[in-house]
Short mmCIF file of C-alpha atoms in Angstrom, two decimals:
data_model
loop_
_atom_site.label_atom_id
_atom_site.label_comp_id
_atom_site.label_asym_id
_atom_site.label_seq_id
_atom_site.Cartn_x
_atom_site.Cartn_y
_atom_site.Cartn_z
CA ALA A 1 -37.83 15.44 -5.86
CA ALA A 2 -36.34 18.03 -3.53
CA GLY A 3 -35.84 15.33 -0.93
CA LEU A 4 -34.02 13.16 -3.41
CA MET A 5 -31.76 16.02 -4.43
CA ALA A 6 -30.93 16.74 -0.82
CA SER A 7 -29.68 13.18 -0.25
CA PRO A 8 -27.01 12.45 -2.83
CA ALA A 9 -25.31 9.08 -3.05
CA SER A 10 -22.47 8.55 -0.61
CA ALA A 11 -19.27 10.09 -1.92
CA TYR A 12 -16.06 8.10 -1.75
CA MET A 13 -12.64 8.85 -3.15
CA VAL A 14 -11.50 6.40 -5.82
CA TYR A 15 -7.75 6.05 -6.34
CA VAL A 16 -6.51 4.69 -9.67
CA SER A 17 -2.88 3.81 -10.48
CA ASN A 18 -1.92 4.75 -14.04
CA GLU A 19 0.91 2.51 -15.16
CA LYS A 20 2.17 4.46 -18.19
CA ASP A 21 2.17 8.09 -17.04
CA ASN A 22 3.26 7.42 -13.44
CA THR A 23 0.28 9.02 -11.75
CA VAL A 24 -2.60 8.24 -9.42
CA SER A 25 -5.98 9.68 -10.41
CA VAL A 26 -8.32 10.66 -7.58
CA VAL A 27 -11.97 10.37 -8.62
CA ASP A 28 -15.00 11.53 -6.64
CA SER A 29 -17.51 8.66 -6.77
CA ALA A 30 -20.50 10.98 -6.43
CA THR A 31 -19.64 13.33 -9.28
CA MET A 32 -17.63 10.70 -11.20
CA GLU A 33 -14.99 13.31 -11.97
CA VAL A 34 -11.22 13.38 -11.52
CA VAL A 35 -10.50 15.84 -8.71
CA LYS A 36 -6.73 15.37 -8.39
CA THR A 37 -3.77 13.81 -10.18
CA ILE A 38 -0.81 12.70 -8.03
CA ASN A 39 2.64 12.23 -9.55
CA VAL A 40 4.21 9.01 -8.29
CA GLY A 41 7.05 6.59 -9.04
CA GLN A 42 7.62 4.54 -12.15
CA ARG A 43 5.09 1.97 -13.37
CA PRO A 44 2.58 2.13 -10.53
CA ARG A 45 0.45 -1.00 -10.30
CA ALA A 46 -0.98 -2.41 -7.09
CA ILE A 47 -2.69 0.10 -4.83
CA THR A 48 -4.40 -0.31 -1.47
CA ILE A 49 -5.45 1.85 1.47
CA SER A 50 -5.09 1.62 5.23
CA HIS A 51 -8.20 0.55 7.09
CA ASP A 52 -8.62 4.04 8.56
CA GLY A 53 -8.38 5.57 5.09
CA LYS A 54 -5.45 7.83 5.97
CA LEU A 55 -2.67 6.24 3.93
CA ILE A 56 -2.41 4.77 0.45
CA TYR A 57 0.20 2.13 -0.35
CA LEU A 58 1.34 1.99 -3.96
CA CYS A 59 3.67 -0.38 -5.79
CA ALA A 60 6.09 1.70 -7.89
CA SER A 61 7.24 -1.44 -9.64
CA ASP A 62 10.10 -0.03 -11.74
CA ASP A 63 11.43 1.95 -8.77
CA ASN A 64 11.51 -1.21 -6.64
CA THR A 65 9.64 0.47 -3.83
CA ILE A 66 6.25 0.94 -2.22
CA GLU A 67 5.25 4.56 -1.82
CA ILE A 68 3.07 5.86 1.02
CA ILE A 69 0.63 8.65 0.15
CA ASP A 70 -1.24 10.79 2.68
CA THR A 71 -4.90 10.91 1.59
CA ALA A 72 -5.44 14.29 3.27
CA THR A 73 -2.63 16.08 1.43
CA HIS A 74 -2.14 13.73 -1.57
CA GLU A 75 1.61 13.95 -0.88
CA ILE A 76 4.09 11.07 -0.80
CA VAL A 77 5.12 10.84 2.85
CA GLY A 78 7.31 7.77 2.90
CA SER A 79 8.22 4.42 1.41
CA LEU A 80 8.50 0.76 2.34
CA PRO A 81 11.32 -1.72 1.64
CA SER A 82 9.44 -3.80 -0.89
CA GLY A 83 12.14 -5.81 -2.62
CA PRO A 84 12.62 -5.78 -6.42
CA ASP A 85 9.69 -5.29 -8.81
CA PRO A 86 6.71 -5.29 -6.44
CA GLU A 87 3.66 -6.26 -8.52
CA LEU A 88 0.74 -6.93 -6.21
CA PHE A 89 0.21 -6.92 -2.48
CA VAL A 90 -2.45 -7.55 0.11
CA LEU A 91 -3.04 -5.92 3.48
CA SER A 92 -3.67 -8.17 6.47
CA PRO A 93 -7.15 -8.00 8.05
CA ASP A 94 -5.71 -6.30 11.15
CA GLY A 95 -4.03 -3.67 8.96
CA LYS A 96 -0.58 -4.26 10.45
CA THR A 97 1.16 -6.32 7.76
CA LEU A 98 1.62 -5.98 4.04
CA TYR A 99 2.35 -9.07 1.93
CA VAL A 100 4.12 -8.19 -1.34
CA ALA A 101 4.79 -10.26 -4.47
CA ASN A 102 8.28 -9.55 -5.87
CA GLU A 103 8.20 -10.80 -9.44
CA ASP A 104 11.89 -10.56 -10.30
CA ASP A 105 13.32 -12.60 -7.42
CA ASN A 106 10.48 -15.09 -6.83
CA LEU A 107 9.79 -13.98 -3.28
CA VAL A 108 6.92 -12.79 -1.14
CA THR A 109 8.08 -10.01 1.18
CA VAL A 110 6.34 -9.58 4.53
CA ILE A 111 6.45 -6.00 5.81
CA ASP A 112 5.53 -4.69 9.26
CA LEU A 113 3.81 -1.37 8.60
CA GLU A 114 4.45 0.22 11.99
CA SER A 115 8.21 -0.29 11.95
CA LYS A 116 8.49 -0.31 8.12
CA ARG A 117 10.73 -3.35 8.42
CA VAL A 118 10.86 -6.60 6.45
CA LEU A 119 9.74 -9.44 8.70
CA ALA A 120 10.31 -12.28 6.26
CA GLU A 121 11.06 -13.21 2.68
CA ILE A 122 9.24 -16.32 1.47
CA PRO A 123 10.56 -18.19 -1.60
CA VAL A 124 7.70 -19.04 -3.98
CA GLY A 125 7.32 -20.04 -7.63
CA VAL A 126 8.49 -18.21 -10.73
CA GLU A 127 7.03 -14.73 -11.35
CA PRO A 128 4.83 -14.30 -8.27
CA GLU A 129 1.93 -11.90 -8.72
CA GLY A 130 -1.50 -12.63 -7.26
CA MET A 131 -1.92 -12.07 -3.52
CA GLY A 132 -4.84 -12.87 -1.23
CA VAL A 133 -5.35 -13.27 2.51
CA SER A 134 -8.12 -15.10 4.36
CA PRO A 135 -10.54 -13.03 6.45
CA ASP A 136 -9.12 -14.50 9.67
CA GLY A 137 -5.61 -13.53 8.58
CA LYS A 138 -4.24 -17.04 9.10
CA THR A 139 -3.68 -17.96 5.45
CA MET A 140 -2.06 -15.96 2.67
CA VAL A 141 -2.03 -17.15 -0.94
CA ASN A 142 0.42 -16.15 -3.66
CA THR A 143 0.17 -17.17 -7.30
CA SER A 144 3.21 -17.73 -9.50
CA GLU A 145 2.53 -16.90 -13.12
CA THR A 146 5.13 -19.19 -14.70
CA THR A 147 4.92 -22.08 -12.22
CA ASN A 148 1.09 -21.95 -12.51
CA MET A 149 0.58 -22.53 -8.83
CA ALA A 150 -1.30 -21.08 -5.91
CA HIS A 151 0.95 -21.24 -2.85
CA PHE A 152 -0.90 -21.42 0.48
CA ILE A 153 1.21 -19.85 3.23
CA ASP A 154 0.72 -20.02 6.99
CA THR A 155 1.03 -16.42 8.22
CA ALA A 156 2.14 -17.56 11.69
CA THR A 157 5.22 -19.35 10.32
CA ASN A 158 5.55 -17.65 6.91
CA GLU A 159 5.97 -21.07 5.34
CA ILE A 160 4.21 -22.70 2.39
CA THR A 161 1.88 -25.47 3.49
CA HIS A 162 0.27 -26.38 0.15
CA ASN A 163 0.95 -25.85 -3.56
CA VAL A 164 -2.10 -26.08 -5.82
CA LEU A 165 -1.61 -26.42 -9.57
CA VAL A 166 -3.98 -24.12 -11.49
CA ASP A 167 -4.32 -23.09 -15.13
CA ALA A 168 -1.82 -20.96 -17.04
CA ARG A 169 -0.69 -17.55 -15.76
CA PRO A 170 -2.59 -17.12 -12.49
CA ARG A 171 -2.98 -13.40 -11.76
CA PHE A 172 -5.22 -12.80 -8.76
CA VAL A 173 -6.56 -14.36 -5.55
CA GLU A 174 -9.77 -13.48 -3.73
CA PHE A 175 -11.13 -15.25 -0.65
CA THR A 176 -14.84 -15.60 -0.04
CA PRO A 177 -16.06 -13.54 2.95
CA ASP A 178 -16.40 -16.67 5.10
CA GLY A 179 -12.86 -17.78 4.22
CA SER A 180 -13.98 -21.17 2.92
CA GLU A 181 -12.79 -20.65 -0.67
CA ALA A 182 -9.96 -18.98 -2.54
CA TRP A 183 -10.77 -17.93 -6.11
CA VAL A 184 -7.74 -17.86 -8.42
CA SER A 185 -7.93 -16.34 -11.90
CA ALA A 186 -5.82 -17.76 -14.73
CA GLU A 187 -5.25 -15.19 -17.48
CA ILE A 188 -4.01 -17.49 -20.24
CA GLY A 189 -5.93 -20.53 -19.03
CA GLY A 190 -9.13 -18.49 -19.22
CA THR A 191 -10.56 -19.91 -15.99
CA VAL A 192 -11.15 -19.17 -12.34
CA SER A 193 -10.27 -22.04 -10.00
CA VAL A 194 -12.35 -22.24 -6.82
CA ILE A 195 -10.10 -23.81 -4.18
CA ASP A 196 -11.46 -25.28 -0.96
CA ASN A 197 -9.51 -23.62 1.86
CA ALA A 198 -9.94 -26.65 4.14
CA THR A 199 -8.77 -29.37 1.74
CA ARG A 200 -6.65 -27.11 -0.51
CA GLU A 201 -8.14 -28.82 -3.54
CA ILE A 202 -9.90 -27.32 -6.56
CA LYS A 203 -13.64 -27.87 -6.11
CA HIS A 204 -14.80 -26.09 -9.27
CA LYS A 205 -13.48 -24.34 -12.37
CA ILE A 206 -15.39 -21.44 -13.83
CA THR A 207 -15.13 -20.95 -17.59
CA PHE A 208 -16.35 -18.13 -19.82
CA GLU A 209 -17.97 -18.01 -23.25
CA ILE A 210 -18.87 -14.79 -25.01
CA PRO A 211 -20.57 -14.98 -28.41
CA GLY A 212 -18.41 -13.47 -31.15
CA LEU A 213 -15.17 -13.57 -29.14
CA ARG A 214 -12.35 -16.08 -29.46
CA ALA A 215 -11.51 -17.98 -26.30
CA GLU A 216 -7.97 -16.59 -26.24
CA SER A 217 -9.29 -13.03 -25.89
CA ILE A 218 -11.11 -13.91 -22.66
CA GLN A 219 -8.43 -13.44 -20.00
CA PRO A 220 -9.55 -13.35 -16.35
CA VAL A 221 -7.54 -11.11 -14.05
CA GLY A 222 -9.11 -9.18 -11.13
CA VAL A 223 -11.75 -10.87 -8.94
CA ARG A 224 -14.05 -9.41 -6.30
CA ILE A 225 -16.80 -11.08 -4.24
CA THR A 226 -19.65 -9.26 -2.50
CA ALA A 227 -19.66 -9.11 1.30
CA ASP A 228 -22.69 -11.41 1.46
CA GLY A 229 -20.85 -14.02 -0.62
CA LYS A 230 -23.58 -14.20 -3.23
CA LYS A 231 -22.03 -12.55 -6.29
CA ALA A 232 -18.57 -12.47 -7.82
CA TYR A 233 -17.14 -10.18 -10.46
CA VAL A 234 -14.25 -11.10 -12.75
CA ALA A 235 -12.37 -8.69 -15.02
CA LEU A 236 -11.85 -10.37 -18.41
CA GLY A 237 -8.96 -8.38 -19.90
CA PRO A 238 -9.13 -7.88 -23.69
CA ALA A 239 -12.69 -9.24 -23.74
CA ASN A 240 -13.58 -5.73 -22.46
CA ARG A 241 -16.13 -7.17 -20.07
CA VAL A 242 -16.70 -7.92 -16.41
CA ALA A 243 -18.31 -11.30 -15.74
CA VAL A 244 -21.04 -11.44 -13.10
CA ILE A 245 -21.11 -14.83 -11.38
CA ASN A 246 -23.48 -16.46 -8.93
CA ALA A 247 -20.93 -17.27 -6.24
CA GLU A 248 -23.09 -20.04 -4.80
CA THR A 249 -23.75 -21.96 -8.06
CA TYR A 250 -20.63 -20.72 -9.96
CA GLU A 251 -22.79 -19.90 -12.98
CA VAL A 252 -21.95 -16.88 -15.09
CA GLU A 253 -25.12 -14.77 -15.14
CA LYS A 254 -24.05 -11.76 -17.16
CA TYR A 255 -21.24 -9.96 -18.95
CA ALA A 256 -21.06 -6.20 -18.38
CA LEU A 257 -19.45 -4.36 -21.29
CA VAL A 258 -16.94 -1.79 -20.03
CA GLY A 259 -13.75 -0.22 -21.45
CA GLN A 260 -10.84 -1.88 -23.19
CA ARG A 261 -8.48 -4.30 -21.44
CA VAL A 262 -10.07 -4.69 -18.01
CA TRP A 263 -7.49 -5.23 -15.29
CA GLN A 264 -8.73 -4.76 -11.74
CA LEU A 265 -11.90 -4.16 -9.73
CA ALA A 266 -12.93 -2.48 -6.48
CA PHE A 267 -16.20 -2.07 -4.61
CA THR A 268 -17.35 1.11 -2.94
CA PRO A 269 -17.75 0.48 0.82
CA ASP A 270 -21.54 0.46 0.55
CA GLN A 271 -21.21 -2.29 -2.11
CA LYS A 272 -23.62 -0.45 -4.39
CA THR A 273 -20.99 0.10 -7.07
CA ILE A 274 -18.05 -1.83 -8.46
CA ILE A 275 -15.38 -0.04 -10.48
CA SER A 276 -13.22 -1.50 -13.25
CA THR A 277 -9.90 -0.21 -14.57
CA ASN A 278 -9.72 -0.32 -18.36
CA GLY A 279 -6.08 -0.12 -19.41
CA VAL A 280 -6.22 0.43 -23.14
CA SER A 281 -9.13 2.89 -23.18
CA ASN A 282 -7.55 4.88 -20.30
CA ASP A 283 -10.71 4.97 -18.23
CA ILE A 284 -12.58 3.40 -15.36
CA THR A 285 -16.18 2.19 -15.43
CA PHE A 286 -18.72 2.47 -12.61
CA ILE A 287 -21.07 -0.56 -12.55
CA ASP A 288 -24.32 -0.65 -10.56
CA VAL A 289 -24.19 -3.79 -8.38
CA GLU A 290 -27.98 -4.11 -8.17
CA THR A 291 -28.55 -4.13 -11.93
CA ASP A 292 -25.00 -5.11 -13.02
CA GLU A 293 -25.25 -2.42 -15.69
CA PRO A 294 -22.43 0.02 -16.47
CA VAL A 295 -23.38 3.52 -15.29
CA GLN A 296 -20.56 5.71 -16.54
CA SER A 297 -16.95 5.62 -17.68
CA VAL A 298 -14.46 8.26 -16.55
CA THR A 299 -11.21 9.10 -18.32
CA VAL A 300 -8.18 8.88 -16.01
CA GLY A 301 -4.44 8.62 -16.76
CA ALA A 302 -2.55 6.43 -19.21
CA LEU A 303 -2.93 2.66 -18.74
CA PRO A 304 -4.98 2.54 -15.54
CA TRP A 305 -4.18 -0.69 -13.69
CA GLY A 306 -5.07 -0.74 -9.98
CA VAL A 307 -7.99 0.75 -8.09
CA VAL A 308 -8.94 1.20 -4.44
CA VAL A 309 -11.76 3.14 -2.76
CA SER A 310 -11.62 5.09 0.50
CA PRO A 311 -13.33 3.25 3.37
CA ASN A 312 -15.36 6.33 4.38
#
């Protein structure tokens, strides 16, 4: 017992963007307690972290900017020229480029992080939101909520090469670790489209059924896939659940009950835990990846939306 006590679980910092009260909650993953609250810009949504863990990038959507936060001091140390209403973004695998969805002007903005300059603006469909990038960095995908498309973009040319029609209101894109598939969630359509990255065609559609819930209350948003490519997790919005999916057979194996209105998901680096943001209940839930059982919920700020975990 003494040996077990001397070797606690790895501690990571969890950063949660709280859309309503304009804060970021910092949660210690070992103690599952809020250790700091950072005041940020208006309507913070997407949040990510540099590969070295030193800087957080945060979409302050109503301020039309991306704020840079130093993880050592928890101070805002700069900003990026994001374009109007940045909603979601994705960091390139080499950590040098940020791809940002600008909902109000139907563009994807490409930002060089070293120079803090806009490299390109890519016209896409109406109300762009979801952003994903392939592990090799060659393909970036944006989803347009109103056009109901996944736009495949060549990162070398910053041009759209394929448009794939998906179900209504696509919200998120996640590539499999081998880059062979892009998973696109459709919030109103209630599905996840699995798109073959070679053919750019839908190879499977995942649907969800939860006893006692109407289909319209099952609204897929955030998607995460384990590093071994075997399991996928999908946040189901007002269904208050996270679906656990066999990523090889596409079968839903379980629904983990979490807080209310599940938006986004993030793994801890050791992949032992996945964390959900629950907007309406103002908390996050830690889920054990081995058992797929919720472990604990932690109250954060008002309307938690995005979540990212320190890499070390």
